[in-house]
Amino acid sequence: MKKTLITNATIFDGTGSSPFIGNLLVEGNRIKSVTATDQPSMDADEVIDGSDKFLMPGMTEGHAHLSFDAFTCTEDLIAPSPEEHVFLTARVAKKLLDQGFTSAYGASEAKLRLGIAVRNEVDAGRLPGPRIRAGSVEITVTGGLGDESRLHNKRVAEAPAAVVDGPEEMRKFVRICCREGCDNIKLDASGDPFYPHAPAMATPMSLEEMQMAVNTAHSFGKMVNTHARSIESVRNSVLAGVDMIYHAEYTDEETLDLLEAAKDRIFIAPTMGLFHTMFHDGEAHGLPRAVVEAMGIAELMEASVKTHTELRKRGIRHLIGGDYGFTWNMQGTQARDLQYFVDYYGYTPAEALLCATRNGGLAMRKEGDLGTLEAGMLADMLLVDGDPLQDLGILTDKKRLSMIMKDGELY
Ligand SMILES: [Zn+2]
């Protein structure tokens, strides 16, 4: 097995301990040893000088929409043919790896097999990309986020989501997703400011439908994500046993307690990136101020700060990944979330990095062997020119990534 040695680097190992100077040896696709010493040993096929560089685990994009790129409306998700759309998806996967994201935890995709097809090609070594847990299409209910049909207008028949009603239809569709190869099933539990008929505070999907989805997905060994903004949808997500909650702006004391009690089995990605850019840069990208105001984005941001600052204090496993893929929230800029975690939720830079690395690895693999730099772990890591703990913005600049390693291979 090939041995690669990185010497004399400042090692941020992702365990929570302080960075130290040391050597890290990779054998095959796993980390063989991590040693705190400034004495390089030379027993390796390839030696990389890490002097004055910062060695850290590869990052995980926790809310990946690999098939969304610069989209402005749901028509952009529906209109491309699957043939063209899979190329777009592959390009986004490469872009994430270019930016130091060695893992992509799939939220949802525009068509059922886009994430699956690209994941399979990446795993086979035929396309460049991160490790991928493939997300399903959005699953919603009649009247929910993603149901855009209208009784009077049959031309609007295609939804960007699968519309199911009742536990039996849910069971069947989740089974189809599992059969087709999805790793993560995505439920639209609450409404959304993009849907006037189902706003963020609405909860169109029932607890029974969610429980059926979770039981079915878990019976196949798959994970379940929910889009949950309303209090009821967050509470139902915990009660139904979902694995990943997205957004979670609105909570009450009871829901916070439920989340805290479930903190060892649940992950949460708060997705501030989208709202931050809509609010501050929307106009520059063709999103009128009046629309941002009508959608209540400022109020959602305020609720997000309140909830996720509290969840940070309660030790919830947050992931970064702020719903990237819109034209005003571009793919490849995901590392901006690190600074938002500091500015909005009160994380220290080191803690924000743990969300992107350790927590991401835990969400990606039940085996628990990804996301830190320790002996025995999978060898996904970045050698950074500069100190991200002094300036997290460094990680948004791919020119500062002097080495990207995934599965023991230099990219
Ligand atoms: Zn999303």
Short mmCIF file of C-alpha atoms and ligand atoms in Angstrom, two decimals:
data_model
loop_
_atom_site.label_atom_id
_atom_site.label_comp_id
_atom_site.label_asym_id
_atom_site.label_seq_id
_atom_site.Cartn_x
_atom_site.Cartn_y
_atom_site.Cartn_z
CA MET A 1 0.00 0.00 0.00
CA LYS A 2 1.18 3.47 -0.88
CA LYS A 3 2.44 5.58 2.03
CA THR A 4 2.14 9.38 1.97
CA LEU A 5 3.73 11.42 4.73
CA ILE A 6 2.88 15.03 5.52
CA THR A 7 5.58 16.56 7.69
CA ASN A 8 5.86 19.43 10.09
CA ALA A 9 2.31 20.77 9.58
CA THR A 10 0.10 22.58 12.08
CA ILE A 11 -2.44 19.83 12.62
CA PHE A 12 -6.07 20.64 13.44
CA ASP A 13 -7.23 17.09 14.03
CA GLY A 14 -10.96 17.77 14.41
CA THR A 15 -11.24 16.13 17.83
CA GLY A 16 -11.59 19.41 19.70
CA SER A 17 -7.99 19.57 20.91
CA SER A 18 -5.72 22.53 20.11
CA PRO A 19 -3.66 22.50 16.89
CA PHE A 20 -0.13 21.11 17.21
CA ILE A 21 2.94 20.71 14.99
CA GLY A 22 3.31 17.18 13.74
CA ASN A 23 3.56 14.51 11.05
CA LEU A 24 0.72 12.52 9.57
CA LEU A 25 1.21 9.25 7.71
CA VAL A 26 -1.38 7.88 5.28
CA GLU A 27 -1.27 4.24 4.24
CA GLY A 28 -3.68 3.23 1.50
CA ASN A 29 -6.90 5.13 2.10
CA ARG A 30 -6.56 5.46 5.87
CA ILE A 31 -4.54 7.46 8.35
CA LYS A 32 -1.82 5.26 9.79
CA SER A 33 -0.43 7.61 12.43
CA VAL A 34 -0.47 11.19 13.67
CA THR A 35 2.57 12.22 15.67
CA ALA A 36 3.17 15.46 17.52
CA THR A 37 6.79 16.13 16.59
CA ASP A 38 8.75 18.52 14.44
CA GLN A 39 11.17 15.70 13.53
CA PRO A 40 10.09 14.38 10.12
CA SER A 41 10.47 10.64 9.59
CA MET A 42 11.07 9.78 5.93
CA ASP A 43 9.61 6.29 5.69
CA ALA A 44 7.11 6.95 2.89
CA ASP A 45 6.65 6.72 -0.88
CA GLU A 46 5.77 10.39 -1.05
CA VAL A 47 6.67 13.15 1.39
CA ILE A 48 4.78 16.44 1.46
CA ASP A 49 6.31 19.34 3.35
CA GLY A 50 3.61 20.85 5.56
CA SER A 51 5.82 23.52 7.13
CA ASP A 52 3.89 26.73 7.85
CA LYS A 53 0.71 25.07 6.62
CA PHE A 54 -2.52 24.07 8.34
CA LEU A 55 -3.58 20.44 8.01
CA MET A 56 -7.26 19.77 8.67
CA PRO A 57 -9.91 17.17 7.84
CA GLY A 58 -11.77 17.64 4.54
CA MET A 59 -15.03 19.52 4.85
CA THR A 60 -18.57 18.20 4.46
CA GLU A 61 -21.27 20.19 2.66
CA GLY A 62 -24.20 19.17 4.87
CA HIS A 63 -27.04 20.34 2.64
CA ALA A 64 -25.94 19.39 -0.85
CA HIS A 65 -28.14 20.05 -3.87
CA LEU A 66 -25.67 18.83 -6.49
CA SER A 67 -28.21 19.27 -9.29
CA PHE A 68 -28.97 22.92 -8.48
CA ASP A 69 -26.67 25.42 -10.14
CA ALA A 70 -27.42 29.14 -10.38
CA PHE A 71 -31.15 28.50 -10.39
CA THR A 72 -33.68 31.26 -9.80
CA CYS A 73 -37.01 29.40 -10.00
CA THR A 74 -38.23 25.83 -9.84
CA GLU A 75 -38.65 25.78 -13.62
CA ASP A 76 -34.84 25.68 -13.74
CA LEU A 77 -34.97 22.37 -11.87
CA ILE A 78 -37.72 20.84 -14.00
CA ALA A 79 -36.82 22.02 -17.51
CA PRO A 80 -33.41 20.40 -18.15
CA SER A 81 -33.58 16.89 -19.58
CA PRO A 82 -32.05 14.18 -17.38
CA GLU A 83 -29.24 13.79 -19.93
CA GLU A 84 -28.19 17.42 -19.62
CA HIS A 85 -28.95 17.62 -15.94
CA VAL A 86 -26.55 14.83 -15.04
CA PHE A 87 -23.67 16.76 -16.62
CA LEU A 88 -24.58 19.81 -14.54
CA THR A 89 -24.68 17.62 -11.43
CA ALA A 90 -21.24 16.20 -12.20
CA ARG A 91 -19.83 19.70 -12.68
CA VAL A 92 -21.16 20.81 -9.29
CA ALA A 93 -19.67 17.72 -7.64
CA LYS A 94 -16.27 18.61 -9.06
CA LYS A 95 -16.65 22.23 -7.98
CA LEU A 96 -17.25 21.14 -4.38
CA LEU A 97 -14.14 18.97 -4.33
CA ASP A 98 -12.14 21.85 -5.86
CA GLN A 99 -13.21 23.97 -2.88
CA GLY A 100 -12.11 21.46 -0.24
CA PHE A 101 -15.42 19.66 0.28
CA THR A 102 -14.39 16.02 0.32
CA SER A 103 -17.92 15.00 1.34
CA ALA A 104 -21.38 16.02 0.23
CA TYR A 105 -24.32 14.96 2.37
CA GLY A 106 -27.24 15.09 -0.06
CA ALA A 107 -30.30 17.13 0.88
CA SER A 108 -32.34 16.59 -2.28
CA GLU A 109 -31.96 16.60 -6.06
CA ALA A 110 -34.07 17.94 -8.89
CA LYS A 111 -34.62 14.45 -10.33
CA LEU A 112 -34.55 11.13 -8.55
CA ARG A 113 -31.38 9.55 -9.94
CA LEU A 114 -29.09 12.57 -10.49
CA GLY A 115 -27.21 12.29 -7.20
CA ILE A 116 -27.16 8.51 -7.43
CA ALA A 117 -25.65 8.43 -10.94
CA VAL A 118 -22.92 10.94 -10.09
CA ARG A 119 -22.18 9.22 -6.77
CA ASN A 120 -21.71 5.91 -8.58
CA GLU A 121 -19.35 7.44 -11.15
CA VAL A 122 -17.33 9.20 -8.44
CA ASP A 123 -17.12 6.03 -6.34
CA ALA A 124 -15.90 4.11 -9.40
CA GLY A 125 -13.14 6.70 -9.90
CA ARG A 126 -14.46 7.83 -13.29
CA LEU A 127 -15.48 11.37 -12.25
CA PRO A 128 -13.89 13.78 -9.78
CA GLY A 129 -16.08 14.61 -6.80
CA PRO A 130 -16.55 14.34 -3.08
CA ARG A 131 -17.89 11.32 -1.23
CA ILE A 132 -21.61 11.59 -1.85
CA ARG A 133 -24.64 10.49 0.08
CA ALA A 134 -27.23 10.84 -2.65
CA GLY A 135 -30.39 12.77 -1.79
CA SER A 136 -33.81 11.85 -3.18
CA VAL A 137 -36.18 14.28 -4.86
CA GLU A 138 -38.19 16.41 -2.47
CA ILE A 139 -41.21 14.53 -1.13
CA THR A 140 -44.18 16.72 -0.29
CA VAL A 141 -47.96 16.51 0.17
CA THR A 142 -50.78 18.18 -1.74
CA GLY A 143 -50.60 21.88 -0.92
CA GLY A 144 -47.09 21.68 0.50
CA LEU A 145 -43.75 23.17 -0.55
CA GLY A 146 -43.09 21.90 -4.07
CA ASP A 147 -46.73 21.30 -5.08
CA GLU A 148 -47.20 23.96 -7.75
CA SER A 149 -50.20 22.43 -9.55
CA ARG A 150 -53.43 24.37 -9.92
CA LEU A 151 -56.93 22.99 -10.57
CA HIS A 152 -57.65 25.56 -13.28
CA ASN A 153 -54.32 25.31 -15.08
CA LYS A 154 -53.37 21.85 -16.29
CA ARG A 155 -50.22 23.18 -17.92
CA VAL A 156 -48.72 23.43 -14.45
CA ALA A 157 -48.64 19.71 -13.85
CA GLU A 158 -44.97 19.05 -13.24
CA ALA A 159 -43.90 19.58 -9.64
CA PRO A 160 -40.27 19.91 -8.57
CA ALA A 161 -41.27 17.43 -5.85
CA ALA A 162 -43.03 14.09 -5.58
CA VAL A 163 -46.51 14.72 -4.18
CA VAL A 164 -47.87 11.96 -1.93
CA ASP A 165 -50.83 11.91 0.43
CA GLY A 166 -51.27 9.59 3.37
CA PRO A 167 -48.94 7.00 4.89
CA GLU A 168 -49.51 4.38 2.15
CA GLU A 169 -48.53 6.67 -0.72
CA MET A 170 -45.56 7.79 1.36
CA ARG A 171 -44.47 4.20 1.99
CA LYS A 172 -44.59 3.37 -1.69
CA PHE A 173 -42.62 6.42 -2.81
CA VAL A 174 -39.94 6.04 -0.14
CA ARG A 175 -39.56 2.40 -1.17
CA ILE A 176 -39.06 3.53 -4.77
CA CYS A 177 -36.35 5.99 -3.67
CA CYS A 178 -34.60 3.22 -1.73
CA ARG A 179 -34.87 0.79 -4.64
CA GLU A 180 -33.39 3.36 -7.02
CA GLY A 181 -30.37 3.89 -4.77
CA CYS A 182 -30.93 7.06 -2.71
CA ASP A 183 -28.96 7.32 0.53
CA ASN A 184 -31.02 10.14 2.04
CA ILE A 185 -34.78 10.71 1.77
CA LYS A 186 -35.98 14.31 1.83
CA LEU A 187 -39.35 15.28 3.35
CA ASP A 188 -40.87 18.75 3.03
CA ALA A 189 -42.52 18.89 6.43
CA SER A 190 -43.13 22.64 6.67
CA GLY A 191 -43.92 25.34 4.15
CA ASP A 192 -41.47 27.93 2.88
CA PRO A 193 -41.37 31.66 2.09
CA PHE A 194 -41.07 30.78 -1.61
CA TYR A 195 -44.59 29.29 -1.47
CA PRO A 196 -47.33 31.82 -0.64
CA HIS A 197 -49.94 29.03 -0.23
CA ALA A 198 -47.71 27.25 2.32
CA PRO A 199 -45.61 29.76 4.28
CA ALA A 200 -42.78 28.88 6.65
CA MET A 201 -45.08 28.62 9.66
CA ALA A 202 -47.40 26.10 7.94
CA THR A 203 -46.99 22.34 8.50
CA PRO A 204 -48.75 20.54 5.63
CA MET A 205 -47.15 17.10 6.19
CA SER A 206 -48.62 15.03 9.02
CA LEU A 207 -46.70 13.23 11.75
CA GLU A 208 -48.16 9.92 10.51
CA GLU A 209 -46.79 10.51 7.01
CA MET A 210 -43.37 11.37 8.44
CA GLN A 211 -43.31 8.35 10.71
CA MET A 212 -44.10 6.10 7.77
CA ALA A 213 -41.30 7.67 5.73
CA VAL A 214 -38.77 7.25 8.55
CA ASN A 215 -39.75 3.66 9.34
CA THR A 216 -39.60 2.69 5.68
CA ALA A 217 -36.27 4.44 5.00
CA HIS A 218 -34.68 3.05 8.15
CA SER A 219 -35.79 -0.46 7.23
CA PHE A 220 -33.59 -0.04 4.13
CA GLY A 221 -30.73 1.46 6.19
CA LYS A 222 -31.27 4.92 4.66
CA MET A 223 -31.37 8.31 6.38
CA VAL A 224 -34.17 10.89 6.38
CA ASN A 225 -33.86 14.69 6.05
CA THR A 226 -36.63 17.17 6.72
CA HIS A 227 -37.22 20.68 5.51
CA ALA A 228 -38.66 22.06 8.75
CA ARG A 229 -39.16 25.75 9.49
CA SER A 230 -42.33 25.77 11.65
CA ILE A 231 -42.33 24.74 15.30
CA GLU A 232 -44.67 21.83 14.62
CA SER A 233 -42.55 20.50 11.76
CA VAL A 234 -39.39 20.59 13.90
CA ARG A 235 -41.18 18.84 16.75
CA ASN A 236 -42.66 16.21 14.39
CA SER A 237 -39.21 15.64 12.89
CA VAL A 238 -37.84 14.65 16.28
CA LEU A 239 -40.90 12.57 17.18
CA ALA A 240 -40.81 10.74 13.83
CA GLY A 241 -37.10 9.93 14.30
CA VAL A 242 -35.57 11.77 11.34
CA ASP A 243 -31.79 11.95 11.08
CA MET A 244 -31.20 15.47 9.70
CA ILE A 245 -33.24 18.63 10.15
CA TYR A 246 -32.75 21.56 7.78
CA HIS A 247 -33.52 25.19 8.67
CA ALA A 248 -35.35 24.83 12.03
CA GLU A 249 -35.91 28.55 12.50
CA TYR A 250 -38.92 28.39 14.76
CA THR A 251 -38.83 26.52 18.05
CA ASP A 252 -40.30 26.79 21.51
CA GLU A 253 -38.92 25.62 24.83
CA GLU A 254 -40.51 22.18 24.51
CA THR A 255 -39.04 21.66 21.03
CA LEU A 256 -35.59 22.80 22.15
CA ASP A 257 -35.75 20.25 24.97
CA LEU A 258 -36.80 17.51 22.53
CA LEU A 259 -33.89 18.38 20.22
CA GLU A 260 -31.44 18.38 23.11
CA ALA A 261 -32.66 14.96 24.25
CA ALA A 262 -32.09 13.66 20.69
CA LYS A 263 -28.69 15.30 20.17
CA ASP A 264 -26.76 12.03 19.90
CA ARG A 265 -28.86 10.75 17.01
CA ILE A 266 -29.85 13.89 15.14
CA PHE A 267 -27.97 16.41 12.96
CA ILE A 268 -29.07 19.94 12.11
CA ALA A 269 -28.02 22.31 9.32
CA PRO A 270 -29.40 25.79 9.92
CA THR A 271 -28.82 27.14 6.36
CA MET A 272 -28.12 30.80 7.09
CA GLY A 273 -26.10 31.16 3.86
CA LEU A 274 -29.18 31.50 1.65
CA PHE A 275 -30.94 34.11 3.76
CA HIS A 276 -27.77 36.10 4.36
CA THR A 277 -27.16 36.51 0.65
CA MET A 278 -30.84 37.11 -0.17
CA PHE A 279 -30.95 39.83 2.45
CA HIS A 280 -27.61 41.50 1.75
CA ASP A 281 -26.87 40.74 -1.92
CA GLY A 282 -30.27 39.80 -3.37
CA GLU A 283 -30.74 42.98 -5.40
CA ALA A 284 -27.39 42.52 -7.12
CA HIS A 285 -28.67 39.13 -8.33
CA GLY A 286 -32.08 40.25 -9.55
CA LEU A 287 -34.03 39.57 -6.38
CA PRO A 288 -36.02 42.76 -5.66
CA ARG A 289 -35.92 44.11 -2.12
CA ALA A 290 -39.72 44.14 -2.00
CA VAL A 291 -39.74 40.37 -2.60
CA VAL A 292 -37.22 39.75 0.20
CA GLU A 293 -39.41 41.83 2.51
CA ALA A 294 -42.64 40.15 1.44
CA MET A 295 -41.00 36.76 2.12
CA GLY A 296 -40.18 37.80 5.69
CA ILE A 297 -36.49 36.93 5.38
CA ALA A 298 -35.38 39.30 8.18
CA GLU A 299 -37.81 37.64 10.58
CA LEU A 300 -36.61 34.16 9.58
CA MET A 301 -32.99 35.23 10.14
CA GLU A 302 -33.84 36.57 13.56
CA ALA A 303 -35.60 33.32 14.48
CA SER A 304 -32.65 31.30 13.14
CA VAL A 305 -30.20 33.23 15.32
CA LYS A 306 -32.34 32.68 18.40
CA THR A 307 -32.87 28.95 17.85
CA HIS A 308 -29.39 27.98 16.71
CA THR A 309 -27.51 30.03 19.28
CA GLU A 310 -29.52 28.14 21.89
CA LEU A 311 -28.92 24.79 20.17
CA ARG A 312 -25.18 25.50 20.04
CA LYS A 313 -25.21 25.99 23.80
CA ARG A 314 -27.08 22.69 24.19
CA GLY A 315 -24.44 20.78 22.23
CA ILE A 316 -26.43 20.02 19.07
CA ARG A 317 -24.40 18.62 16.17
CA HIS A 318 -24.66 21.41 13.60
CA LEU A 319 -23.43 21.04 10.03
CA ILE A 320 -22.61 23.80 7.58
CA GLY A 321 -24.40 23.97 4.23
CA GLY A 322 -26.69 26.94 3.70
CA ASP A 323 -28.82 25.83 0.74
CA TYR A 324 -26.32 26.65 -2.01
CA GLY A 325 -27.21 26.41 -5.70
CA PHE A 326 -29.34 29.54 -6.17
CA THR A 327 -28.01 32.28 -8.38
CA TRP A 328 -27.74 34.49 -5.29
CA ASN A 329 -26.08 31.71 -3.27
CA MET A 330 -23.63 30.10 -5.62
CA GLN A 331 -22.25 26.58 -5.59
CA GLY A 332 -18.62 26.45 -4.50
CA THR A 333 -18.96 29.28 -1.97
CA GLN A 334 -20.21 26.99 0.84
CA ALA A 335 -17.25 27.72 3.13
CA ARG A 336 -18.77 31.17 3.71
CA ASP A 337 -21.02 29.38 6.21
CA LEU A 338 -18.08 29.03 8.62
CA GLN A 339 -18.01 32.77 9.27
CA TYR A 340 -21.82 32.89 9.51
CA PHE A 341 -21.62 30.27 12.27
CA VAL A 342 -19.34 32.66 14.17
CA ASP A 343 -21.23 35.87 13.41
CA TYR A 344 -24.80 34.63 13.83
CA TYR A 345 -24.66 31.69 16.25
CA GLY A 346 -21.67 32.56 18.45
CA TYR A 347 -19.36 29.69 17.54
CA THR A 348 -15.61 30.17 17.86
CA PRO A 349 -13.71 29.65 14.60
CA ALA A 350 -12.40 26.30 15.87
CA GLU A 351 -15.91 25.15 16.79
CA ALA A 352 -17.23 26.23 13.38
CA LEU A 353 -14.50 24.10 11.77
CA LEU A 354 -15.61 21.12 13.86
CA CYS A 355 -19.14 21.52 12.45
CA ALA A 356 -17.69 21.37 8.93
CA THR A 357 -15.36 18.43 9.61
CA ARG A 358 -16.11 16.17 12.59
CA ASN A 359 -19.89 16.63 12.54
CA GLY A 360 -19.97 16.26 8.77
CA GLY A 361 -18.02 13.02 8.93
CA LEU A 362 -20.40 11.61 11.54
CA ALA A 363 -23.39 12.40 9.31
CA MET A 364 -21.72 10.87 6.26
CA ARG A 365 -20.76 7.52 7.77
CA LYS A 366 -22.44 5.44 10.47
CA GLU A 367 -19.07 3.68 10.86
CA GLY A 368 -17.75 6.83 12.58
CA ASP A 369 -14.48 6.68 10.64
CA LEU A 370 -14.58 10.03 8.86
CA GLY A 371 -14.12 13.66 9.85
CA THR A 372 -11.08 13.68 12.15
CA LEU A 373 -7.35 13.18 11.66
CA GLU A 374 -6.70 10.17 13.89
CA ALA A 375 -5.12 6.77 13.30
CA GLY A 376 -7.57 4.45 11.54
CA MET A 377 -9.75 7.17 10.05
CA LEU A 378 -10.39 7.55 6.31
CA ALA A 379 -7.77 9.85 4.78
CA ASP A 380 -9.72 12.95 3.67
CA MET A 381 -7.80 16.15 4.42
CA LEU A 382 -6.75 19.61 3.32
CA LEU A 383 -3.38 21.32 3.57
CA VAL A 384 -4.12 25.03 3.80
CA ASP A 385 -1.82 27.92 3.06
CA GLY A 386 -2.60 30.15 6.06
CA ASP A 387 -4.40 29.79 9.37
CA PRO A 388 -8.19 29.45 9.04
CA LEU A 389 -8.54 29.96 12.80
CA GLN A 390 -7.30 33.53 12.26
CA ASP A 391 -9.34 34.05 9.08
CA LEU A 392 -12.03 31.53 8.12
CA GLY A 393 -12.36 33.34 4.79
CA ILE A 394 -9.17 31.59 3.66
CA LEU A 395 -11.20 28.43 3.17
CA THR A 396 -13.41 30.10 0.55
CA ASP A 397 -10.33 30.60 -1.66
CA LYS A 398 -9.34 27.42 -3.47
CA LYS A 399 -5.92 28.88 -4.31
CA ARG A 400 -5.14 28.60 -0.59
CA LEU A 401 -5.75 24.82 -0.61
CA SER A 402 -2.30 23.51 -1.40
CA MET A 403 -3.39 19.88 -1.06
CA ILE A 404 -6.76 18.14 -1.23
CA MET A 405 -6.69 14.46 -0.33
CA LYS A 406 -9.73 12.20 -0.57
CA ASP A 407 -9.66 8.53 0.35
CA GLY A 408 -5.87 8.63 0.52
CA GLU A 409 -5.52 9.96 -3.03
CA LEU A 410 -4.12 13.38 -3.85
CA TYR A 411 -6.57 15.37 -5.96
ZN ZN B 1 -32.31 23.01 0.37
#
